[in-house]
Coordinates of C-alpha atoms and ligand atoms in Angstrom, one line a residue:
Q677 CA 143.4 288.5 124.6
K678 CA 146.5 286.3 123.8
T679 CA 145.5 286.0 120.1
N680 CA 144.7 289.7 120.0
Q681 CA 148.3 290.4 121.5
S682 CA 150.2 288.2 119.1
C683 CA 148.2 289.6 116.0
T684 CA 149.0 293.1 117.0
L685 CA 152.5 291.9 117.5
I686 CA 152.8 290.3 114.1
A687 CA 151.1 293.3 112.3
T688 CA 153.5 295.7 113.9
E689 CA 156.6 293.6 113.2
L690 CA 155.5 293.2 109.4
E691 CA 154.6 296.9 109.1
K692 CA 157.9 297.8 110.7
H693 CA 160.0 295.5 108.1
I694 CA 158.2 295.3 105.2
A695 CA 159.7 298.1 103.2
D696 CA 163.2 296.7 103.7
A697 CA 162.2 292.8 103.2
H698 CA 163.3 290.9 100.1
V699 CA 161.6 287.6 101.3
L700 CA 158.3 287.7 103.1
I701 CA 157.8 284.0 104.7
T702 CA 154.1 283.8 106.0
T703 CA 151.9 280.9 107.2
P704 CA 148.3 279.8 106.5
F705 CA 147.7 279.2 110.2
H706 CA 147.9 282.6 111.5
P707 CA 148.0 284.4 108.4
A708 CA 149.8 287.9 107.8
Y709 CA 147.4 288.8 104.9
V710 CA 149.4 290.2 102.2
S711 CA 147.2 292.7 100.8
A712 CA 147.9 294.8 97.4
D713 CA 148.7 297.6 99.6
R714 CA 151.3 295.7 101.7
I715 CA 153.1 294.6 98.4
R716 CA 152.9 298.0 97.2
R717 CA 154.7 299.2 100.3
G718 CA 157.4 296.3 100.1
K719 CA 159.5 297.8 97.5
N720 CA 162.5 295.4 97.8
L721 CA 160.0 292.3 97.9
E722 CA 161.1 289.6 95.4
L723 CA 159.9 286.3 97.2
L724 CA 156.7 285.6 99.0
L725 CA 157.1 282.1 100.5
T726 CA 154.3 280.5 102.1
A727 CA 155.5 278.1 105.0
G728 CA 153.0 275.5 104.3
I729 CA 150.3 275.0 101.4
G730 CA 147.6 277.3 100.1
S731 CA 148.5 281.1 99.4
D732 CA 145.1 282.4 99.2
H733 CA 146.2 284.8 102.0
I734 CA 148.2 286.7 99.5
E735 CA 146.6 288.8 96.7
L736 CA 148.0 286.9 93.8
P737 CA 147.0 289.2 91.1
A738 CA 148.8 292.2 92.8
A739 CA 151.8 289.8 93.3
A740 CA 152.0 288.9 89.8
A741 CA 151.5 292.6 88.8
A742 CA 154.6 293.4 91.1
G743 CA 156.8 290.6 89.5
L744 CA 157.0 288.8 92.7
T745 CA 157.3 284.8 92.9
V746 CA 154.9 283.2 95.0
A747 CA 155.9 279.6 96.3
E748 CA 154.9 277.3 99.0
V749 CA 156.1 274.2 100.5
T750 CA 154.0 271.8 98.4
G751 CA 153.5 268.4 100.0
S752 CA 155.1 269.4 103.3
N753 CA 152.2 268.5 105.7
T754 CA 149.8 266.3 103.4
V755 CA 150.2 263.1 105.8
S756 CA 149.3 265.5 109.0
V757 CA 146.1 266.8 107.4
A758 CA 144.9 263.4 105.7
E759 CA 145.2 261.7 109.2
D760 CA 143.4 264.8 110.8
Q761 CA 140.5 264.5 108.3
L762 CA 140.2 260.9 109.0
M763 CA 140.1 261.6 112.9
R764 CA 137.3 264.0 112.4
I765 CA 135.3 261.8 110.2
L766 CA 135.3 259.2 113.1
V767 CA 134.8 261.7 115.9
L768 CA 131.7 263.0 114.2
M769 CA 130.3 259.5 112.7
R770 CA 130.9 257.9 116.3
N771 CA 129.5 261.0 118.1
F772 CA 132.5 261.2 120.1
L773 CA 132.6 264.6 121.6
P774 CA 129.3 264.6 123.5
G775 CA 130.7 261.0 125.0
H776 CA 134.1 262.7 126.1
H777 CA 132.1 265.7 127.7
Q778 CA 130.1 263.2 129.5
A779 CA 133.3 261.5 130.7
I780 CA 134.6 264.9 132.3
S781 CA 131.6 266.3 133.5
G782 CA 130.6 263.0 135.8
E783 CA 127.6 262.0 133.4
W784 CA 126.8 258.5 132.4
D785 CA 124.0 258.6 129.6
L786 CA 124.6 256.0 126.9
A787 CA 121.5 256.7 125.0
G788 CA 122.3 260.4 124.6
I789 CA 125.4 259.4 122.6
A790 CA 124.4 256.2 120.9
H791 CA 121.3 257.6 119.2
R792 CA 123.1 259.2 116.5
A793 CA 126.6 257.3 116.8
Y794 CA 127.1 255.2 113.3
D795 CA 129.8 252.8 112.2
L796 CA 131.9 254.2 109.1
E797 CA 132.1 250.8 107.3
G798 CA 129.5 250.9 104.5
K799 CA 129.2 254.7 104.4
T800 CA 129.9 256.7 101.0
V801 CA 132.6 259.1 101.5
G802 CA 133.3 261.5 98.9
T803 CA 136.2 263.9 98.4
V804 CA 136.0 267.2 96.4
G805 CA 139.6 267.4 95.3
A806 CA 141.6 264.5 94.7
G807 CA 145.2 265.9 94.7
R808 CA 147.9 265.2 97.3
I809 CA 145.7 265.2 100.5
G810 CA 142.6 263.8 98.9
K811 CA 144.7 260.8 97.8
L812 CA 146.2 260.0 101.0
L813 CA 142.7 260.3 102.6
L814 CA 141.3 257.9 100.2
Q815 CA 144.1 255.5 100.9
R816 CA 143.6 255.7 104.4
L817 CA 139.6 255.2 104.1
K818 CA 140.2 252.1 102.0
P819 CA 140.6 249.7 104.7
F820 CA 137.3 251.0 106.4
G821 CA 135.2 249.4 104.0
C822 CA 133.5 252.4 102.8
N823 CA 132.1 253.3 99.3
L824 CA 134.6 255.8 98.1
L825 CA 133.9 258.6 95.6
Y826 CA 135.9 261.5 94.1
H827 CA 135.3 264.7 92.2
D828 CA 138.3 266.8 90.9
R829 CA 138.8 268.6 87.6
L830 CA 141.3 265.9 86.7
R831 CA 140.5 262.4 86.7
V832 CA 143.4 260.3 88.5
D833 CA 145.0 257.7 86.1
A834 CA 143.2 254.2 85.8
A835 CA 145.7 252.2 87.8
L836 CA 145.6 254.9 90.8
E837 CA 142.0 254.9 90.6
E838 CA 141.9 251.1 91.2
E839 CA 144.4 251.0 93.8
L840 CA 142.5 253.6 95.7
G841 CA 139.2 251.8 95.2
A842 CA 137.4 255.2 94.4
A843 CA 135.0 255.9 91.7
F844 CA 135.3 259.5 89.6
E845 CA 132.3 261.7 89.8
E846 CA 132.6 264.1 87.1
D847 CA 129.7 266.1 88.0
L848 CA 129.8 267.2 91.7
D849 CA 126.0 268.0 92.0
A850 CA 125.7 264.3 91.1
M851 CA 128.0 263.1 93.8
L852 CA 126.7 265.2 96.6
P853 CA 123.5 263.7 97.2
K854 CA 125.1 260.1 97.2
C855 CA 127.6 260.9 100.3
D856 CA 127.1 260.3 103.8
V857 CA 130.5 262.2 104.3
V858 CA 131.8 265.0 102.2
V859 CA 135.5 266.0 102.7
L860 CA 136.8 269.2 101.1
N861 CA 140.5 268.9 99.5
M862 CA 140.8 271.7 97.0
P863 CA 142.3 275.1 97.0
L864 CA 140.5 278.4 97.7
T865 CA 140.4 280.2 94.4
E866 CA 138.0 282.5 92.9
K867 CA 136.0 279.6 91.3
T868 CA 135.7 277.8 94.7
K869 CA 135.2 280.9 97.2
G870 CA 131.8 280.5 98.8
M871 CA 131.1 277.5 96.7
F872 CA 129.4 275.3 99.4
N873 CA 126.3 278.1 99.8
K874 CA 122.8 277.2 100.7
E875 CA 121.8 275.6 97.3
K876 CA 124.8 273.3 97.3
I877 CA 124.5 272.4 100.9
A878 CA 120.7 271.5 100.1
K879 CA 121.8 269.0 97.5
M880 CA 123.6 267.1 100.1
K881 CA 122.0 264.0 102.1
K882 CA 120.1 265.2 105.1
G883 CA 122.4 264.1 108.0
V884 CA 125.7 264.6 106.0
I885 CA 128.8 265.0 107.7
I886 CA 131.2 267.5 106.2
V887 CA 134.9 267.7 107.1
N888 CA 136.7 270.8 105.6
N889 CA 140.5 271.4 106.5
A890 CA 140.8 273.0 103.1
R891 CA 139.7 276.7 103.7
G892 CA 137.1 278.1 105.5
A893 CA 135.9 280.6 102.6
I894 CA 135.2 277.6 100.4
M895 CA 132.2 277.6 102.5
D896 CA 129.1 280.2 102.9
T897 CA 129.9 280.9 106.7
Q898 CA 126.2 281.3 107.6
A899 CA 124.7 278.6 105.5
V900 CA 126.7 276.0 107.3
A901 CA 125.9 277.4 110.5
D902 CA 122.1 277.3 109.6
A903 CA 122.3 273.7 108.2
C904 CA 124.0 272.5 111.5
K905 CA 121.1 274.1 113.4
S906 CA 118.3 272.5 111.2
G907 CA 120.1 268.9 111.4
H908 CA 120.7 269.0 107.3
I909 CA 124.3 268.6 108.5
A910 CA 124.6 266.3 111.1
G911 CA 128.3 267.3 111.9
Y912 CA 130.8 269.7 110.6
G913 CA 134.5 269.5 111.4
G914 CA 137.6 271.2 110.3
D915 CA 140.3 273.4 111.4
V916 CA 140.0 276.3 108.9
W917 CA 137.8 279.3 109.2
Y918 CA 137.6 282.9 107.5
P919 CA 139.2 285.1 108.6
Q920 CA 141.8 283.4 110.9
P921 CA 142.1 283.9 113.8
A922 CA 138.4 283.5 114.0
P923 CA 136.7 286.1 116.0
K924 CA 135.0 285.2 119.1
E925 CA 131.7 285.6 117.8
H926 CA 132.2 283.5 114.7
P927 CA 129.2 281.2 114.3
W928 CA 131.1 278.0 113.7
R929 CA 132.2 278.2 117.3
Y930 CA 128.5 277.9 118.5
M931 CA 126.8 275.7 116.1
P932 CA 125.8 272.2 117.2
N933 CA 127.9 269.1 116.2
N934 CA 130.8 270.9 115.3
A935 CA 134.2 269.5 115.7
M936 CA 136.1 272.5 115.2
T937 CA 139.6 273.6 116.4
P938 CA 142.0 276.4 115.5
H939 CA 144.3 275.6 112.3
I940 CA 146.1 272.6 113.5
S941 CA 145.9 270.0 111.3
G942 CA 149.1 270.6 109.4
T943 CA 151.3 271.7 112.5
T944 CA 152.1 268.2 114.0
I945 CA 155.8 268.1 115.0
D946 CA 156.2 265.8 111.8
G947 CA 154.5 268.6 109.9
Q948 CA 156.6 271.2 111.2
V949 CA 159.9 269.1 110.4
S950 CA 158.8 268.4 107.0
R951 CA 157.7 272.2 106.4
T952 CA 161.1 273.6 107.6
T953 CA 163.5 271.1 105.9
Q954 CA 161.9 271.8 102.7
Q955 CA 161.7 275.4 102.8
A956 CA 165.3 275.9 103.4
P957 CA 166.3 274.3 100.2
S958 CA 163.6 276.4 98.5
L959 CA 165.1 279.7 99.9
A960 CA 168.6 278.4 99.0
S961 CA 167.8 277.4 95.5
R962 CA 166.7 281.0 94.8
Y963 CA 169.5 282.7 96.7
A964 CA 172.5 280.4 96.2
P965 CA 173.2 281.7 92.7
L966 CA 173.1 284.9 93.6
A967 CA 175.5 284.5 96.8
N968 CA 177.8 282.8 94.8
R969 CA 178.2 285.2 92.0
Ligands
NAI618 N1 144.4 272.6 107.2 C1 145.7 272.6 106.9 O1 146.5 272.7 107.7 C2 146.1 272.6 105.3 C3 145.3 272.8 104.5 N2 145.5 272.6 103.3 C4 144.7 273.1 102.1 O2 144.2 271.8 101.3 C5 144.3 272.2 100.0 C6 144.4 271.0 99.2 O3 146.1 270.5 99.2 P1 146.7 269.7 98.4 O4 146.0 268.4 98.4 O5 148.2 269.5 98.8 O6 146.8 270.4 97.1 P2 146.7 269.6 95.6 O7 146.9 271.0 94.6 O8 147.7 268.6 95.6 O9 145.3 269.2 95.3 C7 144.1 270.1 95.0 C8 143.2 269.3 94.0 O10 142.3 270.2 94.1 C9 141.7 270.2 92.6 N3 140.9 271.2 92.3 C10 141.2 272.6 92.0 N4 140.4 273.2 91.9 C11 139.2 272.7 91.8 C12 137.7 272.8 91.5 N5 137.4 274.1 91.2 N6 136.8 271.6 91.7 C13 137.4 270.3 91.7 N7 138.7 270.3 92.2 C14 139.4 271.2 92.1 C15 142.9 270.1 91.8 O11 142.8 269.4 90.4 C16 143.7 269.0 92.6 O12 143.7 267.7 92.3 C17 145.3 273.4 99.7 O13 145.2 274.2 98.7 C18 145.3 274.2 101.2 O14 144.1 275.0 100.9 C19 146.9 272.1 102.9 C20 147.6 271.7 103.7 C21 147.6 272.0 105.3

């Protein structure tokens, strides 16, 4: 109910002011979807600023057609997200959540946890996307003694590849069957929307762990829920959903072995400070020249 109230409040305030606004600042966490209709009604709009990374909640072709600048705070919370991904990998690999549930519910059933708990050492971890967050994750995984793979449109330079200790996989479909853990680190675009469907998931190892802090809509929602139910996916964790806020009946809330949360991986206090301190200069650089005229 709290979520519904705050959604309604955001929508009402946005509708009230959109006709006057020159700058619209939105976040990917609790997005005000910037539709073509809202862009049309925002007659004074000049800048759509995403306070975070990932502007897929904005209808980009409509923004471009209206001549608007769309900007985001690149790099602002990348450490927060990479650390969170590492946490979710460990939480799922070690089967931590049922153990915690036992602790708070008065149970003591070691076998009930241990039968599906593994070490991360020696496992193959592949990231789909090795941009800012993907590279930070690979750096953090290196000391765990994993076999590290990455797939991206672009290969990182040889020196960095060696430093990361990760092997490039040009063909995603060739990488997926090798991975015990798959982490998504690419943007939601027309190309990646629904990319991880039933067929793609079937190419992965039975018992794979998937961590997706990139965007919910990169996955086929029902295919993920079905594969968790069948056990093909042994664990699915992340903080991104489609749509957001996720409705109560969203199947990922109820699928087995999930380590889902609301969209919080980039909103640590450090991530928030970094986002806001980088956002102000972004606004200032656009408007200071006008103000000084
Ligand atoms: N959950 C959260 O709080 C946050 C989520 N994100 C999400 O993570 C995504 C990645 O963030 P960054 O690493 O900062 O972005 P980035 O732009 O530095 O890296 C993205 C990488 O994905 C690659 N890529 C793009 N399309 C691809 C495709 N079709 N196939 C393979 N690789 C492809 C790019 O070449 C690039 O290397 C963002 O787009 C955003 O959606 C970002 C920050 C916070």
